[in-house]
Amino acid sequence: KQLSDVLGVEMLRFDMSEYMEKHAVSRLIGAPPGYVGFDQGGQLTDGVDQHPHCVLLLDEIEKAHPDVYNILLQIMDHGTLTDHNGRSVDFRNVILIMTSNAGAADMAKAAIGFGRDRREGEDTAAIERMFTPEFRNRLDAVISFAPLPKETILQVVEKFVLQLEAQLMDRHVSIELSKAAAEWLADKGYDEKMGARPLARVIQEHIKKPLAEELLFGKLAKGGLVKVGVHKGELVLKLEGPAKPRLSGNKPPLLTAD
């Protein structure tokens, strides 16, 4: 997403878990003549035809059907792709990025041997098992991402909480997150195999759900402050209603009709 923003081009994203079946290939390049929907074109070919300069993201490529790999071979080798209607689509100005969780489980396992914190080369071995040599040879680079450090996870926690506070802004509710609570959420919401994805569920379970009823019928119905802390190893929420207006000085004199 950041790359497409910097380049000023469109980003096309495809979730490859939706293309696990053999017939799903026709959704990318269109159905053959004589089949239903052959005149509609393919999602991939039409998308690139409309945005010839773009960043193409294929998310979780390892879940795609092997026939999808054959399509990608044509793109990476010749820079073009021919759909089922015989139309050639130019991919020469497309940046192709594929993500994969191949090797993530192996990397998360404890390494054997002194002084080895990580299983060196496990990610490369997993890619070699998953993809054919002709496919790997057409990749310009393979980049492995290390597990997120604690400081980065805390930044992700802060981002999620700020997003929640922005959603509650129209209800005049603000959130105050203690350092201990941020570290608690970081520990519970991060997994080396899944990354920071579980964090959204942890915040949903421990913050959003308890606040839902209070926002409708409780202390926060008219706004207020939510203080998030930790007590005896558990996340606790302290709710404060809206501050009462203070009157300073003497009461104004009553107006009387002459």
mmCIF file of C-alpha atoms in Angstrom:
data_model
loop_
_atom_site.group_PDB
_atom_site.id
_atom_site.type_symbol
_atom_site.label_atom_id
_atom_site.label_comp_id
_atom_site.label_asym_id
_atom_site.label_seq_id
_atom_site.Cartn_x
_atom_site.Cartn_y
_atom_site.Cartn_z
ATOM 1 C CA LYS A 1 0.000 0.000 0.000
ATOM 2 C CA GLN A 2 2.784 2.437 0.902
ATOM 3 C CA LEU A 3 4.637 1.582 -2.312
ATOM 4 C CA SER A 4 1.601 2.362 -4.455
ATOM 5 C CA ASP A 5 1.074 5.639 -2.571
ATOM 6 C CA VAL A 6 4.701 6.699 -3.086
ATOM 7 C CA LEU A 7 4.595 5.820 -6.786
ATOM 8 C CA GLY A 8 1.175 7.381 -7.235
ATOM 9 C CA VAL A 9 -0.309 4.285 -8.880
ATOM 10 C CA GLU A 10 -3.231 1.995 -8.185
ATOM 11 C CA MET A 11 -2.868 -1.097 -6.003
ATOM 12 C CA LEU A 12 -4.670 -4.259 -7.099
ATOM 13 C CA ARG A 13 -4.997 -6.889 -4.363
ATOM 14 C CA PHE A 14 -6.107 -10.487 -4.839
ATOM 15 C CA ASP A 15 -6.686 -12.867 -1.935
ATOM 16 C CA MET A 16 -5.388 -16.118 -3.372
ATOM 17 C CA SER A 17 -7.355 -18.229 -0.895
ATOM 18 C CA GLU A 18 -10.306 -17.471 -3.197
ATOM 19 C CA TYR A 19 -8.531 -19.201 -6.098
ATOM 20 C CA MET A 20 -7.856 -22.618 -4.595
ATOM 21 C CA GLU A 21 -10.015 -24.528 -7.101
ATOM 22 C CA LYS A 22 -9.084 -25.296 -10.694
ATOM 23 C CA HIS A 23 -12.116 -23.526 -12.143
ATOM 24 C CA ALA A 24 -11.204 -20.339 -10.251
ATOM 25 C CA VAL A 25 -8.482 -19.652 -12.822
ATOM 26 C CA SER A 26 -11.183 -18.543 -15.267
ATOM 27 C CA ARG A 27 -12.064 -15.743 -12.851
ATOM 28 C CA LEU A 28 -8.578 -14.292 -13.366
ATOM 29 C CA ILE A 29 -8.337 -14.466 -17.160
ATOM 30 C CA GLY A 30 -11.975 -14.978 -18.169
ATOM 31 C CA ALA A 31 -14.031 -17.993 -19.169
ATOM 32 C CA PRO A 32 -13.349 -19.750 -22.500
ATOM 33 C CA PRO A 33 -15.666 -18.976 -25.456
ATOM 34 C CA GLY A 34 -18.928 -20.858 -25.190
ATOM 35 C CA TYR A 35 -18.955 -20.836 -21.391
ATOM 36 C CA VAL A 36 -21.113 -18.652 -19.180
ATOM 37 C CA GLY A 37 -19.564 -15.226 -18.655
ATOM 38 C CA PHE A 38 -16.923 -15.534 -21.394
ATOM 39 C CA ASP A 39 -17.725 -12.006 -22.581
ATOM 40 C CA GLN A 40 -17.116 -10.457 -19.150
ATOM 41 C CA GLY A 41 -13.339 -10.843 -19.093
ATOM 42 C CA GLY A 42 -11.129 -11.787 -16.162
ATOM 43 C CA GLN A 43 -10.618 -9.938 -12.899
ATOM 44 C CA LEU A 44 -6.840 -9.889 -13.288
ATOM 45 C CA THR A 45 -6.646 -9.082 -16.982
ATOM 46 C CA ASP A 46 -9.367 -6.438 -16.814
ATOM 47 C CA GLY A 47 -7.833 -4.872 -13.713
ATOM 48 C CA VAL A 48 -4.377 -4.513 -15.260
ATOM 49 C CA ASP A 49 -5.850 -3.413 -18.590
ATOM 50 C CA GLN A 50 -7.621 -0.544 -16.799
ATOM 51 C CA HIS A 51 -4.549 0.258 -14.642
ATOM 52 C CA PRO A 52 -1.450 -0.594 -16.717
ATOM 53 C CA HIS A 53 0.782 1.152 -14.140
ATOM 54 C CA CYS A 54 0.002 -0.476 -10.800
ATOM 55 C CA VAL A 55 1.226 -2.535 -7.866
ATOM 56 C CA LEU A 56 -0.220 -6.047 -8.074
ATOM 57 C CA LEU A 57 -0.417 -7.819 -4.699
ATOM 58 C CA LEU A 58 -1.162 -11.548 -4.603
ATOM 59 C CA ASP A 59 -1.786 -12.290 -0.935
ATOM 60 C CA GLU A 60 -0.990 -15.781 0.425
ATOM 61 C CA ILE A 61 0.102 -17.113 -2.932
ATOM 62 C CA GLU A 62 0.736 -20.600 -1.547
ATOM 63 C CA LYS A 63 -3.039 -21.145 -1.267
ATOM 64 C CA ALA A 64 -3.653 -20.683 -4.998
ATOM 65 C CA HIS A 65 -4.271 -23.609 -7.351
ATOM 66 C CA PRO A 66 -1.139 -24.771 -9.241
ATOM 67 C CA ASP A 67 -2.714 -23.627 -12.514
ATOM 68 C CA VAL A 68 -2.456 -20.051 -11.215
ATOM 69 C CA TYR A 69 1.324 -20.483 -11.067
ATOM 70 C CA ASN A 70 1.343 -21.270 -14.789
ATOM 71 C CA ILE A 71 -0.393 -17.957 -15.466
ATOM 72 C CA LEU A 72 2.189 -16.129 -13.371
ATOM 73 C CA LEU A 73 5.018 -17.816 -15.284
ATOM 74 C CA GLN A 74 3.778 -16.156 -18.463
ATOM 75 C CA ILE A 75 3.600 -12.769 -16.724
ATOM 76 C CA MET A 76 7.064 -12.992 -15.157
ATOM 77 C CA ASP A 77 8.682 -14.388 -18.294
ATOM 78 C CA HIS A 78 7.168 -12.308 -21.103
ATOM 79 C CA GLY A 79 5.487 -9.400 -19.301
ATOM 80 C CA THR A 80 2.171 -10.153 -20.989
ATOM 81 C CA LEU A 81 -0.871 -12.304 -20.326
ATOM 82 C CA THR A 82 -3.372 -13.537 -22.885
ATOM 83 C CA ASP A 83 -6.938 -14.019 -21.712
ATOM 84 C CA HIS A 84 -9.363 -16.637 -23.035
ATOM 85 C CA ASN A 85 -10.652 -14.203 -25.663
ATOM 86 C CA GLY A 86 -7.196 -13.901 -27.193
ATOM 87 C CA ARG A 87 -6.580 -10.375 -25.918
ATOM 88 C CA SER A 88 -3.006 -9.667 -24.803
ATOM 89 C CA VAL A 89 -2.638 -7.539 -21.648
ATOM 90 C CA ASP A 90 0.632 -5.698 -20.996
ATOM 91 C CA PHE A 91 2.211 -6.315 -17.566
ATOM 92 C CA ARG A 92 5.558 -4.621 -18.256
ATOM 93 C CA ASN A 93 4.718 -1.641 -16.033
ATOM 94 C CA VAL A 94 3.298 -3.724 -13.194
ATOM 95 C CA ILE A 95 5.161 -4.341 -9.930
ATOM 96 C CA LEU A 96 4.255 -7.882 -8.879
ATOM 97 C CA ILE A 97 4.423 -8.677 -5.151
ATOM 98 C CA MET A 98 3.457 -12.026 -3.668
ATOM 99 C CA THR A 99 3.141 -12.755 0.042
ATOM 100 C CA SER A 100 3.388 -16.179 1.614
ATOM 101 C CA ASN A 101 3.311 -17.704 5.077
ATOM 102 C CA ALA A 102 5.411 -20.637 3.885
ATOM 103 C CA GLY A 103 7.963 -21.459 6.553
ATOM 104 C CA ALA A 104 6.346 -19.319 9.247
ATOM 105 C CA ALA A 105 5.505 -22.327 11.420
ATOM 106 C CA ASP A 106 9.011 -23.755 11.064
ATOM 107 C CA MET A 107 10.610 -20.419 11.904
ATOM 108 C CA ALA A 108 8.539 -20.169 15.078
ATOM 109 C CA LYS A 109 9.788 -23.522 16.399
ATOM 110 C CA ALA A 110 12.637 -23.506 18.867
ATOM 111 C CA ALA A 111 15.985 -24.088 17.197
ATOM 112 C CA ILE A 112 18.168 -27.039 18.198
ATOM 113 C CA GLY A 113 21.697 -26.259 19.321
ATOM 114 C CA PHE A 114 23.401 -23.694 21.503
ATOM 115 C CA GLY A 115 23.433 -20.102 20.320
ATOM 116 C CA ARG A 116 20.757 -20.596 17.678
ATOM 117 C CA ASP A 117 17.735 -18.428 18.325
ATOM 118 C CA ARG A 118 16.195 -19.032 14.892
ATOM 119 C CA ARG A 119 16.155 -21.832 12.386
ATOM 120 C CA GLU A 120 18.436 -20.402 9.756
ATOM 121 C CA GLY A 121 17.373 -21.197 6.187
ATOM 122 C CA GLU A 122 13.994 -22.655 7.137
ATOM 123 C CA ASP A 123 12.142 -19.981 5.169
ATOM 124 C CA THR A 124 14.165 -20.680 2.019
ATOM 125 C CA ALA A 125 13.659 -24.427 2.385
ATOM 126 C CA ALA A 126 9.900 -23.960 2.748
ATOM 127 C CA ILE A 127 9.753 -21.886 -0.444
ATOM 128 C CA GLU A 128 11.734 -24.552 -2.286
ATOM 129 C CA ARG A 129 9.242 -27.185 -1.142
ATOM 130 C CA MET A 130 6.244 -25.064 -2.055
ATOM 131 C CA PHE A 131 7.193 -23.711 -5.495
ATOM 132 C CA THR A 132 8.755 -25.317 -8.559
ATOM 133 C CA PRO A 133 12.295 -24.379 -9.705
ATOM 134 C CA GLU A 134 11.028 -22.620 -12.852
ATOM 135 C CA PHE A 135 8.745 -20.480 -10.691
ATOM 136 C CA ARG A 136 11.462 -19.584 -8.177
ATOM 137 C CA ASN A 137 13.953 -18.727 -10.930
ATOM 138 C CA ARG A 138 11.645 -16.001 -12.223
ATOM 139 C CA LEU A 139 11.474 -14.210 -8.871
ATOM 140 C CA ASP A 140 13.728 -11.169 -8.634
ATOM 141 C CA ALA A 141 14.043 -11.390 -4.851
ATOM 142 C CA VAL A 142 12.692 -13.230 -1.814
ATOM 143 C CA ILE A 143 12.458 -11.121 1.334
ATOM 144 C CA SER A 144 12.003 -12.744 4.738
ATOM 145 C CA PHE A 145 10.449 -10.744 7.551
ATOM 146 C CA ALA A 146 11.686 -11.279 11.089
ATOM 147 C CA PRO A 147 9.231 -11.369 14.012
ATOM 148 C CA LEU A 148 8.136 -7.944 15.185
ATOM 149 C CA PRO A 149 10.099 -6.516 18.131
ATOM 150 C CA LYS A 150 8.266 -5.515 21.304
ATOM 151 C CA GLU A 151 8.577 -1.795 20.526
ATOM 152 C CA THR A 152 6.807 -2.245 17.187
ATOM 153 C CA ILE A 153 4.035 -4.333 18.749
ATOM 154 C CA LEU A 154 3.407 -1.553 21.274
ATOM 155 C CA GLN A 155 3.076 0.893 18.379
ATOM 156 C CA VAL A 156 0.490 -1.416 16.784
ATOM 157 C CA VAL A 157 -1.406 -1.497 20.093
ATOM 158 C CA GLU A 158 -1.404 2.299 20.201
ATOM 159 C CA LYS A 159 -2.665 2.434 16.614
ATOM 160 C CA PHE A 160 -5.602 0.113 17.374
ATOM 161 C CA VAL A 161 -6.550 2.083 20.486
ATOM 162 C CA LEU A 162 -6.378 5.392 18.600
ATOM 163 C CA GLN A 163 -8.639 3.934 15.908
ATOM 164 C CA LEU A 164 -11.127 2.867 18.581
ATOM 165 C CA GLU A 165 -10.995 6.307 20.187
ATOM 166 C CA ALA A 166 -11.658 7.909 16.792
ATOM 167 C CA GLN A 167 -14.752 5.711 16.409
ATOM 168 C CA LEU A 168 -16.006 6.872 19.814
ATOM 169 C CA MET A 169 -15.298 10.546 19.176
ATOM 170 C CA ASP A 170 -18.869 11.347 18.149
ATOM 171 C CA ARG A 171 -20.014 9.872 21.489
ATOM 172 C CA HIS A 172 -17.559 12.123 23.353
ATOM 173 C CA VAL A 173 -15.703 9.150 24.829
ATOM 174 C CA SER A 174 -11.926 9.180 25.239
ATOM 175 C CA ILE A 175 -9.577 6.339 26.201
ATOM 176 C CA GLU A 176 -6.623 6.497 28.560
ATOM 177 C CA LEU A 177 -4.311 3.483 28.178
ATOM 178 C CA SER A 178 -1.723 2.782 30.867
ATOM 179 C CA LYS A 179 1.723 1.442 30.024
ATOM 180 C CA ALA A 180 0.963 -1.820 31.821
ATOM 181 C CA ALA A 181 -2.248 -2.236 29.807
ATOM 182 C CA ALA A 182 -0.409 -1.603 26.534
ATOM 183 C CA GLU A 183 2.153 -4.285 27.397
ATOM 184 C CA TRP A 184 -0.642 -6.679 28.431
ATOM 185 C CA LEU A 185 -2.370 -6.223 25.075
ATOM 186 C CA ALA A 186 0.947 -6.619 23.240
ATOM 187 C CA ASP A 187 1.682 -9.913 25.025
ATOM 188 C CA LYS A 188 -1.813 -11.342 24.524
ATOM 189 C CA GLY A 189 -2.333 -10.049 20.993
ATOM 190 C CA TYR A 190 0.904 -11.096 19.299
ATOM 191 C CA ASP A 191 1.756 -14.553 18.031
ATOM 192 C CA GLU A 192 4.967 -15.437 16.195
ATOM 193 C CA LYS A 193 3.060 -17.621 13.726
ATOM 194 C CA MET A 194 0.225 -15.180 13.031
ATOM 195 C CA GLY A 195 1.918 -11.860 13.774
ATOM 196 C CA ALA A 196 -0.258 -9.067 15.178
ATOM 197 C CA ARG A 197 -3.507 -10.360 13.641
ATOM 198 C CA PRO A 198 -4.862 -11.722 16.983
ATOM 199 C CA LEU A 199 -4.531 -8.244 18.513
ATOM 200 C CA ALA A 200 -7.784 -7.054 16.944
ATOM 201 C CA ARG A 201 -9.633 -9.998 18.530
ATOM 202 C CA VAL A 202 -8.059 -9.327 21.941
ATOM 203 C CA ILE A 203 -9.149 -5.675 21.850
ATOM 204 C CA GLN A 204 -12.602 -6.725 20.662
ATOM 205 C CA GLU A 205 -12.972 -9.206 23.538
ATOM 206 C CA HIS A 206 -11.472 -7.201 26.406
ATOM 207 C CA ILE A 207 -12.278 -3.578 25.517
ATOM 208 C CA LYS A 208 -14.961 -3.221 22.841
ATOM 209 C CA LYS A 209 -17.426 -5.791 24.208
ATOM 210 C CA PRO A 210 -17.370 -4.490 27.813
ATOM 211 C CA LEU A 211 -17.857 -0.943 26.505
ATOM 212 C CA ALA A 212 -20.804 -1.750 24.226
ATOM 213 C CA GLU A 213 -23.500 -1.855 26.929
ATOM 214 C CA GLU A 214 -21.998 1.079 28.822
ATOM 215 C CA LEU A 215 -22.111 3.187 25.660
ATOM 216 C CA LEU A 216 -25.805 2.485 25.168
ATOM 217 C CA PHE A 217 -27.260 2.395 28.681
ATOM 218 C CA GLY A 218 -24.453 2.851 31.197
ATOM 219 C CA LYS A 219 -22.021 5.453 32.449
ATOM 220 C CA LEU A 220 -20.816 6.345 28.960
ATOM 221 C CA ALA A 221 -24.224 6.994 27.420
ATOM 222 C CA LYS A 222 -23.505 10.733 27.508
ATOM 223 C CA GLY A 223 -19.756 10.487 27.039
ATOM 224 C CA GLY A 224 -16.911 10.101 29.482
ATOM 225 C CA LEU A 225 -13.448 8.664 30.019
ATOM 226 C CA VAL A 226 -12.278 5.037 29.879
ATOM 227 C CA LYS A 227 -9.132 4.259 31.870
ATOM 228 C CA VAL A 228 -7.585 0.941 30.822
ATOM 229 C CA GLY A 229 -5.243 -0.666 33.342
ATOM 230 C CA VAL A 230 -4.110 -4.014 34.734
ATOM 231 C CA HIS A 231 -5.060 -5.521 38.106
ATOM 232 C CA LYS A 232 -3.874 -8.929 39.296
ATOM 233 C CA GLY A 233 -2.799 -9.885 35.794
ATOM 234 C CA GLU A 234 -6.105 -9.014 34.149
ATOM 235 C CA LEU A 235 -7.169 -6.048 32.048
ATOM 236 C CA VAL A 236 -9.589 -3.756 33.881
ATOM 237 C CA LEU A 237 -11.647 -0.803 32.689
ATOM 238 C CA LYS A 238 -12.436 2.146 34.926
ATOM 239 C CA LEU A 239 -15.284 4.256 33.607
ATOM 240 C CA GLU A 240 -15.850 7.890 34.413
ATOM 241 C CA GLY A 241 -18.961 9.711 33.266
ATOM 242 C CA PRO A 242 -18.931 13.184 31.732
ATOM 243 C CA ALA A 243 -17.685 15.903 34.059
ATOM 244 C CA LYS A 244 -20.432 18.003 35.603
ATOM 245 C CA PRO A 245 -20.360 21.702 34.679
ATOM 246 C CA ARG A 246 -19.156 23.946 37.467
ATOM 247 C CA LEU A 247 -20.794 27.291 38.317
ATOM 248 C CA SER A 248 -18.421 29.972 39.596
ATOM 249 C CA GLY A 249 -19.430 33.120 41.443
ATOM 250 C CA ASN A 250 -22.892 34.191 42.540
ATOM 251 C CA LYS A 251 -26.044 33.136 40.784
ATOM 252 C CA PRO A 252 -27.236 35.669 38.209
ATOM 253 C CA PRO A 253 -30.190 37.793 39.346
ATOM 254 C CA LEU A 254 -33.621 36.766 38.173
ATOM 255 C CA LEU A 255 -35.162 38.894 35.469
ATOM 256 C CA THR A 256 -38.501 40.361 36.473
ATOM 257 C CA ALA A 257 -41.059 42.070 34.297
ATOM 258 C CA ASP A 258 -41.648 45.734 34.995
#
